[in-house]
Short mmCIF file of C-alpha atoms and ligand atoms in Angstrom, two decimals:
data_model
loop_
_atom_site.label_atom_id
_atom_site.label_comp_id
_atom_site.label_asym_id
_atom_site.label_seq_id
_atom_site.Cartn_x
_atom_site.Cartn_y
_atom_site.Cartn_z
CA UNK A 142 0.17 -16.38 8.83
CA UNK A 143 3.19 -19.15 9.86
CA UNK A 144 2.09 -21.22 12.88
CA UNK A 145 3.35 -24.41 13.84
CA UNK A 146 2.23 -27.91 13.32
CA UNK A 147 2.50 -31.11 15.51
CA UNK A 148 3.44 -33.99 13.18
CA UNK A 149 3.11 -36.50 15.38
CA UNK A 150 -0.72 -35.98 16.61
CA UNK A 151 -1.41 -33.03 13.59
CA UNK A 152 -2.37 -29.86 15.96
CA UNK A 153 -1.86 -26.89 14.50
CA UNK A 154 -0.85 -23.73 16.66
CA UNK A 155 -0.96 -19.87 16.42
CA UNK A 156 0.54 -18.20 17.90
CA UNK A 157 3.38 -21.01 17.10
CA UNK A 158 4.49 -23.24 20.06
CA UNK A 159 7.75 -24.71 19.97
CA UNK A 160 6.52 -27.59 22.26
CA UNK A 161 3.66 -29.77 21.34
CA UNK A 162 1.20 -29.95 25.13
CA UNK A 163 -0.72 -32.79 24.07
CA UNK A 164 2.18 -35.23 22.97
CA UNK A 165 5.35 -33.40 24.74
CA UNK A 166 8.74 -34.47 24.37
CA UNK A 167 7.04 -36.72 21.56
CA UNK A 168 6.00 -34.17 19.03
CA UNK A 169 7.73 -33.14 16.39
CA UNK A 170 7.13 -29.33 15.69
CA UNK A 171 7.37 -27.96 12.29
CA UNK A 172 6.49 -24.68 10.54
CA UNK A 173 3.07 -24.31 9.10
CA UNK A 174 1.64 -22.15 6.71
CA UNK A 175 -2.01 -20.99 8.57
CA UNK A 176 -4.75 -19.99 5.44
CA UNK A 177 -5.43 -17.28 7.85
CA UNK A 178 -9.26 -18.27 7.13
CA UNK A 179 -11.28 -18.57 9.72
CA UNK A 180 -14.79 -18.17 11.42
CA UNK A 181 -16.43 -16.22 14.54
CA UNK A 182 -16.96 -18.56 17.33
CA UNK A 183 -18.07 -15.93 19.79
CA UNK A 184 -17.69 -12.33 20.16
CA UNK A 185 -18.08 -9.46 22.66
CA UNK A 186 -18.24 -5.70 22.47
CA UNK A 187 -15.61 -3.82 24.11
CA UNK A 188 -16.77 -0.32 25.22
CA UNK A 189 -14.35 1.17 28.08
CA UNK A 190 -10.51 0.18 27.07
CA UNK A 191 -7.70 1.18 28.24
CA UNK A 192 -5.82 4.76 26.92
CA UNK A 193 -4.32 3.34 23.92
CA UNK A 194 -7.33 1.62 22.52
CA UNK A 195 -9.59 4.53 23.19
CA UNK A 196 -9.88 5.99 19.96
CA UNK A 197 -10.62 2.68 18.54
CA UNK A 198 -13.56 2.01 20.91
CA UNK A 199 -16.23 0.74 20.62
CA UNK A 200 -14.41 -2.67 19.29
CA UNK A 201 -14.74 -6.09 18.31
CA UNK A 202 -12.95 -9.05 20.22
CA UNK A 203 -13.88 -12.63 19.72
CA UNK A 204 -12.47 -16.05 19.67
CA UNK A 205 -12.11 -17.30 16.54
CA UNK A 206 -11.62 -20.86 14.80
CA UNK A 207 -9.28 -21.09 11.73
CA UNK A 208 -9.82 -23.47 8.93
CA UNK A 209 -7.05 -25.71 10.70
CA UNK A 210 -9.05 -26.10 13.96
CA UNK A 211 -6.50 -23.54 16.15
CA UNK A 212 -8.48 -20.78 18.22
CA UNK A 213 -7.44 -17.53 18.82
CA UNK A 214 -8.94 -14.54 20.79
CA UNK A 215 -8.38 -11.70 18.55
CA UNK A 216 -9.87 -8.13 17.39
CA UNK A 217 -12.20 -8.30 14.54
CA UNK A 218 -11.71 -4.83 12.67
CA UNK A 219 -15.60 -4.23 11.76
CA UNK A 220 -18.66 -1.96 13.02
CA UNK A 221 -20.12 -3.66 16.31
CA UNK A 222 -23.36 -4.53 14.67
CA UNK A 223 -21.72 -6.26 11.76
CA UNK A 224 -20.25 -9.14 13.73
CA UNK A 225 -22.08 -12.42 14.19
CA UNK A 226 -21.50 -15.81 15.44
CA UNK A 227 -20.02 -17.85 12.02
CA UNK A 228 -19.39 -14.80 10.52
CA UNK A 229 -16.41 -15.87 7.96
CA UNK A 230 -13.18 -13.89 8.90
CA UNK A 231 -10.02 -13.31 7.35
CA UNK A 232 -6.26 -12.33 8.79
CA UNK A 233 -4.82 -8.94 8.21
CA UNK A 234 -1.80 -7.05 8.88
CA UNK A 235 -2.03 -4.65 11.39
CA UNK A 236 -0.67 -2.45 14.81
CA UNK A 237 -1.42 -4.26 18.03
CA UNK A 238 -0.04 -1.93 20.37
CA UNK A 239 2.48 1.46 20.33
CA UNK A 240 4.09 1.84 23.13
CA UNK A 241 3.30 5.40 23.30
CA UNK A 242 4.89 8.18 20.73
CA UNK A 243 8.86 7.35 21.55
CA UNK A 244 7.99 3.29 22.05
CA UNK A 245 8.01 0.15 20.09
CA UNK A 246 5.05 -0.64 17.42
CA UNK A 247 4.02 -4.28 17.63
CA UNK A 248 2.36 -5.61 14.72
CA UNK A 249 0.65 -9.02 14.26
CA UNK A 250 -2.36 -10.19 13.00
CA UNK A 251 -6.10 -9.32 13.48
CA UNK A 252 -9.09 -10.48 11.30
CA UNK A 253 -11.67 -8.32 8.79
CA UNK A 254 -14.96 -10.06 7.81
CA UNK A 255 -14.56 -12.10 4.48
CA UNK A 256 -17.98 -12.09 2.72
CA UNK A 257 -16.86 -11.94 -0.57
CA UNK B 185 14.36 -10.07 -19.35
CA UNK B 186 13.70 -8.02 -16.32
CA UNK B 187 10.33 -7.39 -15.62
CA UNK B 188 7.61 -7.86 -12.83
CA UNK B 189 6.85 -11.25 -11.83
CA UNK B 190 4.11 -10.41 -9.60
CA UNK B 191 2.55 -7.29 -7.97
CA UNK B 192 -0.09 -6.52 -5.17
CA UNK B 193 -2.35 -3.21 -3.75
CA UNK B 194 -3.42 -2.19 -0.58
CA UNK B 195 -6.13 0.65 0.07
CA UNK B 196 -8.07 1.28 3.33
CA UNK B 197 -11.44 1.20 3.40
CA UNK B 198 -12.30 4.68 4.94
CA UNK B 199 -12.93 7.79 2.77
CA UNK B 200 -13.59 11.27 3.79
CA UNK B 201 -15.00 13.24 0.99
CA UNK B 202 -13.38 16.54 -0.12
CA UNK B 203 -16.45 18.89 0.51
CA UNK B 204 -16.50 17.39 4.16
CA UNK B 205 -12.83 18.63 5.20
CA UNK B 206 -14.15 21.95 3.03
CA UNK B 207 -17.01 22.21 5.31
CA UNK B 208 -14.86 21.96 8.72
CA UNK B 209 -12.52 24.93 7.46
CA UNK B 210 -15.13 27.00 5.34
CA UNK B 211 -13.58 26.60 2.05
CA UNK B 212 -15.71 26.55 -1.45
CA UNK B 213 -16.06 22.88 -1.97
CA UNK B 214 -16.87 22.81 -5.32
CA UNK B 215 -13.91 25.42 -6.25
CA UNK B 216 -11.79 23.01 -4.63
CA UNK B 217 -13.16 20.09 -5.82
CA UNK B 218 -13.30 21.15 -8.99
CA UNK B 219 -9.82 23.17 -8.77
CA UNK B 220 -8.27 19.66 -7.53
CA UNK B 221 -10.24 17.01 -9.68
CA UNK B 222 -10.39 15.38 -6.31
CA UNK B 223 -13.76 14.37 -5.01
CA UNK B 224 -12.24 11.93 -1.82
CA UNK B 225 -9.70 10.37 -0.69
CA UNK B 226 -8.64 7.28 1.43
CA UNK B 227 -7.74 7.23 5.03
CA UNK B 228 -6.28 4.54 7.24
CA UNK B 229 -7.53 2.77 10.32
CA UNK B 230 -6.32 3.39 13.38
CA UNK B 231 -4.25 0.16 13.53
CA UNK B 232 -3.13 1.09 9.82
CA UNK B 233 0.00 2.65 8.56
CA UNK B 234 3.06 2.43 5.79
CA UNK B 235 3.92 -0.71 7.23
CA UNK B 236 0.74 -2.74 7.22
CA UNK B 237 -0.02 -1.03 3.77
CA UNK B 238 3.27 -2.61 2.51
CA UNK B 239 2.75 -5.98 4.27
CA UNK B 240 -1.01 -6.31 2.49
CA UNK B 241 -0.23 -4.86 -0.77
CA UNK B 242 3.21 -7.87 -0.39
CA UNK B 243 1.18 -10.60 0.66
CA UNK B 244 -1.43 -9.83 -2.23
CA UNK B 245 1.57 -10.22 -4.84
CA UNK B 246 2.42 -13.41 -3.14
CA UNK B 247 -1.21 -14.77 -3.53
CA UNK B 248 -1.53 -13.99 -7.35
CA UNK B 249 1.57 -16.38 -7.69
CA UNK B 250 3.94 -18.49 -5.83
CA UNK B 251 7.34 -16.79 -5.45
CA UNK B 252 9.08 -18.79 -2.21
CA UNK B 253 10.26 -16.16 0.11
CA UNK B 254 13.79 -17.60 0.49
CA UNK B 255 14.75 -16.61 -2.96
CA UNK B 256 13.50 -12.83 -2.19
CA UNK B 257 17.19 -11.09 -1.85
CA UNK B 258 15.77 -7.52 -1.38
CA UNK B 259 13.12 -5.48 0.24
CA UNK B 260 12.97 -1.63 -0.52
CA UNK B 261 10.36 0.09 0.73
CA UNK B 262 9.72 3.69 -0.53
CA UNK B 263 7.60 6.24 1.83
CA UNK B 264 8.00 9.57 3.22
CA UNK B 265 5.69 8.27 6.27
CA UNK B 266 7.62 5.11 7.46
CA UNK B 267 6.62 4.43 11.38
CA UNK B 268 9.71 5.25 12.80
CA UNK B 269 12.64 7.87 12.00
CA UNK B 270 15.27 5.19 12.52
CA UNK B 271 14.20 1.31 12.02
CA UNK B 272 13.59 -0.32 8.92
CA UNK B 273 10.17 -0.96 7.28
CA UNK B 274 11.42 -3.05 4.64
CA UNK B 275 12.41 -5.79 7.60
CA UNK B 276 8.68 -5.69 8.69
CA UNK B 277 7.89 -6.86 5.03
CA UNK B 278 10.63 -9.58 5.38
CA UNK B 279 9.58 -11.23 8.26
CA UNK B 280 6.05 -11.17 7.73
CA UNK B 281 6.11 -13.00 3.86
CA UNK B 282 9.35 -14.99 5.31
CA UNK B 283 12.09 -13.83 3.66
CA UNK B 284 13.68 -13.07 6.54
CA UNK B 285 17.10 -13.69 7.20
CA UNK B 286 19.33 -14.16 4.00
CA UNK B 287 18.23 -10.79 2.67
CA UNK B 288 19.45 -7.49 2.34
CA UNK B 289 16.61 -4.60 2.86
CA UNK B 290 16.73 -0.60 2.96
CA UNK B 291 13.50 2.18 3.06
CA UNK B 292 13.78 4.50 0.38
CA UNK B 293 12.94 8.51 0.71
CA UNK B 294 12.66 10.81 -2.05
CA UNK B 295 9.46 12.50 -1.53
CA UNK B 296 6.29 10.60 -3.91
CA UNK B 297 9.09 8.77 -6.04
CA UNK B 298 10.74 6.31 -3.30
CA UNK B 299 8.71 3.87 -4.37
CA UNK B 300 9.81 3.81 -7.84
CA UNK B 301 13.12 4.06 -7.28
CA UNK B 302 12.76 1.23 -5.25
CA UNK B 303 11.99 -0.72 -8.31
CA UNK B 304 14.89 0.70 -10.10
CA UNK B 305 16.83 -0.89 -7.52
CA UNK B 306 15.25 -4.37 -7.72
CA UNK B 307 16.10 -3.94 -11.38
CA UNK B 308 19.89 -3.46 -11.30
CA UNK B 309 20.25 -6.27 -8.53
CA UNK B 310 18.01 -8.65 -10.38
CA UNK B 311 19.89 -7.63 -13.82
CA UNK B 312 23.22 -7.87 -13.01
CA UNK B 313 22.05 -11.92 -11.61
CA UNK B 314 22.84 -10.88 -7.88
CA UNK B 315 19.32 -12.76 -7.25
CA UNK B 316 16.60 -13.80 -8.45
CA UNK B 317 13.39 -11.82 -6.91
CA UNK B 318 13.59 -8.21 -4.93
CA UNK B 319 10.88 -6.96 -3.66
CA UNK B 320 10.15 -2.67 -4.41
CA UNK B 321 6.73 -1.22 -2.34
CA UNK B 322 5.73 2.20 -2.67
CA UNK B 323 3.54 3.21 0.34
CA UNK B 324 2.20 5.91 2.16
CA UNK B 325 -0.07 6.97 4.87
CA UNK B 326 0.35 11.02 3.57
CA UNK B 327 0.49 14.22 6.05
CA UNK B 328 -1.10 17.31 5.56
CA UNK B 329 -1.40 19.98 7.97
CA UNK B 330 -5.14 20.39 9.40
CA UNK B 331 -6.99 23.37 7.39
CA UNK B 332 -3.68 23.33 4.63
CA UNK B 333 -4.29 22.61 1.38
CA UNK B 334 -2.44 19.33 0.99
CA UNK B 335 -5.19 18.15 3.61
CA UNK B 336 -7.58 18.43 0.83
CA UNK B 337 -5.78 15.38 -0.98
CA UNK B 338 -3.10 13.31 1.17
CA UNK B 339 -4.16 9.82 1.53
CA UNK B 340 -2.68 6.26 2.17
CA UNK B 341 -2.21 3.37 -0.01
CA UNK B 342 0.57 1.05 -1.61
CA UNK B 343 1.42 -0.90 -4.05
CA UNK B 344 4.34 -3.87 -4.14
CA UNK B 345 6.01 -5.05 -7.05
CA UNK B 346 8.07 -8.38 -7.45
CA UNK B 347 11.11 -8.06 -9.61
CA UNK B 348 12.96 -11.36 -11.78
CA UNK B 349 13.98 -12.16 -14.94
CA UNK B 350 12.05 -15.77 -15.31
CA UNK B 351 8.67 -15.29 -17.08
CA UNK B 352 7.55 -11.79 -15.71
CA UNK B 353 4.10 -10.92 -16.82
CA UNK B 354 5.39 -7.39 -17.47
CA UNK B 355 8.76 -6.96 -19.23
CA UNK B 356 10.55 -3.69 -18.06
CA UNK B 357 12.66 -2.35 -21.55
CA UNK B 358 14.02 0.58 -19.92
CA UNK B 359 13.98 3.20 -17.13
CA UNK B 360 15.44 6.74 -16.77
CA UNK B 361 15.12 9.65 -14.08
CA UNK B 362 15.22 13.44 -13.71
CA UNK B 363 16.59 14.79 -11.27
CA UNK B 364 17.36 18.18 -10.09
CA UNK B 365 18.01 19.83 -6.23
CA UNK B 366 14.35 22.19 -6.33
CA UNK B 367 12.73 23.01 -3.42
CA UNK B 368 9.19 23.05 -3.90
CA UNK B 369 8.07 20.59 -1.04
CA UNK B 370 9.48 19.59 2.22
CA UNK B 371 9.43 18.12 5.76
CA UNK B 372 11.99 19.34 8.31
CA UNK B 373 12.94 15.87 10.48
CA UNK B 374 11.11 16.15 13.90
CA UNK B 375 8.00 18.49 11.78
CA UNK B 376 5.01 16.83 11.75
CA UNK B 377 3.91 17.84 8.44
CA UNK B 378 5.38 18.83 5.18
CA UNK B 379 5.66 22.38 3.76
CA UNK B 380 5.32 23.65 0.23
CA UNK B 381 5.85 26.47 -1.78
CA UNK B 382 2.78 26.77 -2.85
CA UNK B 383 0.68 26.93 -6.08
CA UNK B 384 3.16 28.33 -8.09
CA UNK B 385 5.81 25.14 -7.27
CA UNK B 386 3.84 23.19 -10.28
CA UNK B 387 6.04 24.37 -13.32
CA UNK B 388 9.46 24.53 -11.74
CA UNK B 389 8.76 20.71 -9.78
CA UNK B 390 6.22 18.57 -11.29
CA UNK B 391 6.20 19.83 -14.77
CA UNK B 392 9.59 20.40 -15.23
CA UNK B 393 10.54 16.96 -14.01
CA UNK B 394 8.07 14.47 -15.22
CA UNK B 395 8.06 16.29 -19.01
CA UNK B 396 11.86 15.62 -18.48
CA UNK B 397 12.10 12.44 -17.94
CA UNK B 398 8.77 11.28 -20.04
CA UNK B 399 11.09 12.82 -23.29
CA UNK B 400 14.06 11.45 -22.30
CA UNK B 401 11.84 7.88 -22.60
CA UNK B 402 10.40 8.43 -25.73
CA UNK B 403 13.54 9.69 -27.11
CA UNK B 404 15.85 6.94 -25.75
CA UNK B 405 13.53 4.59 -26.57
CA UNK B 406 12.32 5.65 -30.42
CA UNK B 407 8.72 5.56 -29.64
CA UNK B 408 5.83 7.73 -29.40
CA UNK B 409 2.31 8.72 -27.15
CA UNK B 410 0.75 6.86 -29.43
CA UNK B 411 2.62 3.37 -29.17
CA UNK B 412 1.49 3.31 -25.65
CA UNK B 413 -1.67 1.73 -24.44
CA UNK B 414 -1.64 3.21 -20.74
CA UNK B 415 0.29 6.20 -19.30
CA UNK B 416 0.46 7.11 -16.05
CA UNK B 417 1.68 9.86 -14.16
CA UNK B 418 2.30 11.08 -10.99
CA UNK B 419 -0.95 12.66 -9.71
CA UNK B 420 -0.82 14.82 -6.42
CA UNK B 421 -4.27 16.23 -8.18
CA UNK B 422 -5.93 15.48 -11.53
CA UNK B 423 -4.68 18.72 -13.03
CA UNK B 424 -1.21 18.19 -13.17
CA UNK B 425 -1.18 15.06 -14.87
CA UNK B 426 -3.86 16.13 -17.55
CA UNK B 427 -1.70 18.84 -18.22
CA UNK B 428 1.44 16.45 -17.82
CA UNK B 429 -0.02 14.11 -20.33
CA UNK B 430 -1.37 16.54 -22.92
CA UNK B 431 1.80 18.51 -23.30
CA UNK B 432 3.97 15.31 -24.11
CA UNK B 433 0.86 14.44 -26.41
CA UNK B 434 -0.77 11.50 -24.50
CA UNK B 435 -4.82 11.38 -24.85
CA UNK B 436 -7.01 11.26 -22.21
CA UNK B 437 -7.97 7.72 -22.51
CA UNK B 438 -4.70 6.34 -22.52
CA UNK B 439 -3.84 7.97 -18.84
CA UNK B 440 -7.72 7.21 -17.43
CA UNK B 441 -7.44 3.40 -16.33
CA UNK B 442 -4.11 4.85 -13.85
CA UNK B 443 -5.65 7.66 -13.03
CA UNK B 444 -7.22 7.16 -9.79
CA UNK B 445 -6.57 10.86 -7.81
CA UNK B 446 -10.30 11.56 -8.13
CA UNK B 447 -11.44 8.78 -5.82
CA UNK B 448 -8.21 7.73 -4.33
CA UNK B 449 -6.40 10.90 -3.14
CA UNK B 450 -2.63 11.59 -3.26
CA UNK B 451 -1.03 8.83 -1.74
CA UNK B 452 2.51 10.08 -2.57
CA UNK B 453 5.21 6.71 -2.62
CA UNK B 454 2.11 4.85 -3.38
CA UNK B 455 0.89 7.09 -6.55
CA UNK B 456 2.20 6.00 -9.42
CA UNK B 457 2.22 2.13 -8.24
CA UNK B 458 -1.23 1.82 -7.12
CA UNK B 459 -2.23 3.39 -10.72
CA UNK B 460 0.41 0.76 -12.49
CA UNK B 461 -1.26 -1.71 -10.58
CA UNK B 462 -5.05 -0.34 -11.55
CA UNK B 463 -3.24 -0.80 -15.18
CA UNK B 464 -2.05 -4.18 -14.90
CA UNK B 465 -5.60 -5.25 -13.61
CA UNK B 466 -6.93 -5.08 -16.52
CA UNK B 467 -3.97 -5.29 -19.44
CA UNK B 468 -3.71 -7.80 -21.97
CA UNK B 469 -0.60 -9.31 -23.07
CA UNK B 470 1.11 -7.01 -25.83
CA UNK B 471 0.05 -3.83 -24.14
CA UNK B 472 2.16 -0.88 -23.80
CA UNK B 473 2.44 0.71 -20.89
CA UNK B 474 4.51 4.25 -19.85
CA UNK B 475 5.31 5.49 -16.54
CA UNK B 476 6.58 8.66 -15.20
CA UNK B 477 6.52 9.31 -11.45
CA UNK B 478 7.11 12.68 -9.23
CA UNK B 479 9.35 13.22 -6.13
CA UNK B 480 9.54 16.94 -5.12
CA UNK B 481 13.06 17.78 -4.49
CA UNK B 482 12.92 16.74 -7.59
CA UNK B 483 12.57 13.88 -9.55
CA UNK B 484 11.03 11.98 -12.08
CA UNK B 485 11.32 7.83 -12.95
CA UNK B 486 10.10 6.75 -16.33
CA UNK B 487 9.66 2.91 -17.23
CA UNK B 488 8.91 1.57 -20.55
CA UNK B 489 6.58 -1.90 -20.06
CA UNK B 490 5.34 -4.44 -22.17
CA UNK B 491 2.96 -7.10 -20.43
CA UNK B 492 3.23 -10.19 -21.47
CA UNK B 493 1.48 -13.99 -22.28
CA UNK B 494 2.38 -14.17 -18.70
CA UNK B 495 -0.24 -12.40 -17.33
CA UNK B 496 -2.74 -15.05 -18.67
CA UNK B 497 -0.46 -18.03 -17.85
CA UNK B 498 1.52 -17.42 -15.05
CA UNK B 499 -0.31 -15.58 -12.45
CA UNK B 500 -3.85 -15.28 -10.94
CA UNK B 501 -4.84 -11.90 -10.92
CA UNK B 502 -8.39 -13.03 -9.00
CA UNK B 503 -6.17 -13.92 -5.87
CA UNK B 504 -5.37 -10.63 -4.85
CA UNK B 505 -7.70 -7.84 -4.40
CA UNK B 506 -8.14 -5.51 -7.71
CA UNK B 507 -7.66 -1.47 -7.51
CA UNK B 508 -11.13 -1.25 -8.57
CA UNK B 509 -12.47 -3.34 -6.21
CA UNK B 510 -10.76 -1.67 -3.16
CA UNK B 511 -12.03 1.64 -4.37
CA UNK B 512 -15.38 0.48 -4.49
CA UNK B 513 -15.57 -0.72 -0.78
CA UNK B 514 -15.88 2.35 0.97
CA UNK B 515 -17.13 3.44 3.86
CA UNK B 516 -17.05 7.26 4.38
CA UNK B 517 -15.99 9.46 7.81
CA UNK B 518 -17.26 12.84 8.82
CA UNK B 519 -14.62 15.13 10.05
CA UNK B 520 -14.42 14.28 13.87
CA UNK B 521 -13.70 10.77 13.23
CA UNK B 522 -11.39 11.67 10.15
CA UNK B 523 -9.62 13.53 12.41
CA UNK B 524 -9.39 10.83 14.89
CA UNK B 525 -8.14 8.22 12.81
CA UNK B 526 -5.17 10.78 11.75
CA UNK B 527 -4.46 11.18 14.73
CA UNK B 528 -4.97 15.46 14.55
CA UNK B 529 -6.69 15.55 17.82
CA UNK B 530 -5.05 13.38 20.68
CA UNK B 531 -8.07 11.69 22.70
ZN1 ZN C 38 1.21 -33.31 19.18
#
């Protein structure tokens, strides 16, 4: 997971910003290697989605904090009653969205539980 | 020497079990268990495929030991399910371990072998000093018509192998291939699944091809079975490489550690890597290891490896997730939702 990192006040981003908000044209923004470790800061159940999530429903979405402080709201690939507030999480590879059967695939980076 | 400097596996967690596709299309499971060797197999998520299989197994490598990403040259990734028809896998890979641009990249066909020669590839480009790490995955998210008998065993998984000369924990003596134009499996571009010709393909295709280039090893090389601690083989079932093995006089110990068809499924490009990589798991420096891999079409790889101190001193095998342990985690799908995650009924 590459994010970016503020060296003048030490924020770390993901998705990467090329602009630092909190210190502007002050900030000096360099690449930074995330741990892609991470924990559940709060979750919710998604049970109606929209065509191309369907088959994946019901599913996990939650906000969660990596080991670097940067949030992210995010799909956590586990059962529904697995999730839980803290629960340790870990990045993974995997499709965000196909634009249909002729489209684009966007990939990027979701989270599995990491309990081991 | 050439070798591999580091290597990585990717499985998904989801299993159906063979009697359970039996039961949908009122076959004999046990005759085709049995028959097979094959008791499940692995099946991706929904977000899962060739790509993200490639990426995991990659990034798994690149956790066992530091490699920077701007001295990877060359990504080949070998599949007969990339995402699209025309765009590049191999640049995913790239820009998600950041080896992206200075790099050159290609996806490799050639039926269940692309993945090895892939790695045959990294060889000759890291051999001839062109650079100094390429990167060869073998990966596959495997099609098989609903109620045919390759449903029975297709399954996904990769495996990704770094390739140098400085300090690899497996040294790479020598590689050959067999290959011959032999119909015995195929895929028609715009069909969604392959076709086969049938049960009596084995001896003309498999057999044929992997005894072929397994004795082309042993005799370029001077060795024997026996010099070898591991062997394995290309294994679209357990049968065929069994058979494989006990014709060129291998024992059934030395191919069991890579033999993984019984739990794993046929997972094609990703076959014979993901049972190198079950292999390297658990080898010790010294060990001997022989390869022969399987592309209907046809053709057959074979590597001679020796691991080395390396393994012990150079990488951390703990980083990455083992084979084993991959296997292990499993959580299993009836039919419906098998047949979901595929994709075989559009929702
Ligand atoms: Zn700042």
């Amino acid at each position: 997971m590459v994010g970016t990192k503020c060296k003048t006040c030490g924020k770390v981003f993901f998705p990467p910003r090329s602009v630092c908000p909190h210190c502007r044209r002050n900030g000096k923004i360099v690449e930074y290697k995330c741990s892609g470790k991470g924990e559940v800061l709060t979750f919710s159940v998604i049970h109606s989605a929209s065509d191309q999530y369907a088959a994946m429903k019901p599913y996990v979405l939650a906000i969660v904090e990596l080991e670097e402080g940067t949030r992210m709201t995010t799909q956590i690939i586990c059962e529904p009653e697995e999730v839980y507030i803290g629960m340790p999480v870990k990045s993974v590879f995997r499709v965000l969205d196909r634009e249909g059967t002729e489209g684009i695939i966007h990939y990027g980076t979701k989270f599995v539980p990491n309990l081991a | 020497m050439v070798g591999i400097i580091t290597y990585g596996a990717y499985i998904p967690r989801y299993r159906i079990k063979v009697e359970e596709i039996a039961r949908v299309w009122g076959g004999n499971a046990a005759e085709i268990t049995g028959g097979l060797g094959v008791i499940e197999k692995a099946v991706p998520d929904y977000d899962e495929d060739t790509a993200t299989f490639a990426v995991e197994a990659t990034r798994s490598a690149l956790c066992r030991r530091i490699v920077d990403p701007k001295e990877i040259k060359a990504i080949y990734v070998g599949s007969e399910s990339h995402p699209y028809a025309v765009k590049p896998t191999s640049v995913t890979v790239g820009e998600a371990i950041g080896a992206t641009p200075v790099m050159t990249a290609a996806d490799y066909e050639f039926a269940c072998k692309a993945g090895t020669a892939g790695i045959q590839t990294a060889m000759g480009l890291v051999g001839a000093g062109m650079m100094n790490y390429a990167i060869a995955i073998g990966a596959d998210t495997a099609q098989g018509a609903p109620g045919d008998a390759l449903e029975y065993t297709a399954a996904a998984g990769g495996a990704a192998y770094v390739i140098g000369n400085d300090d690899p924990i497996a040294v790479i003596s020598h590689t050959c291939s067999f290959s011959t134009d032999t119909p015995d499996f195929w895929r028609r571009e715009g069909a969604d699944y392959p076709r086969h010709g049938g049960r009596f393909s084995g001896e003309p295709g498999y057999f044929k091809h992997v005894i072929g280039a397994a004795k082309m090893m042993l005799a370029d090389m001077g060795t024997k079975p026996s010099d070898y601690d591991y062997a394995v083989f290309h294994q679209p079932n357990a049968k065929f490489p069994q058979k494989a093995a006990a014709r060129l006089g291998f024992s059934q110990d030395q191919i069991k550690t890579g033999l993984l068809v019984s739990r794993l499924g046929n997972t094609y490009s990703g076959a014979v890597p993901l049972g190198l990589a079950a292999v390297l798991d658990v080898a010790k420096p010294g060990d001997k290891i022989f390869i022969t891999s399987y592309g209907s079409g046809s053709g057959s790889d074979a590597f001679d490896i020796t691991v080395t101190d390396a393994i012990h001193d150079k990488i951390d095998r703990s980083r990455g997730p083992t084979v084993d342990a991959m296997l292990a985690d499993a959580k299993y799908l009836d039919y419906a939702v098998y047949a979901r995650h595929k994709g075989k009924i559009k929702t």
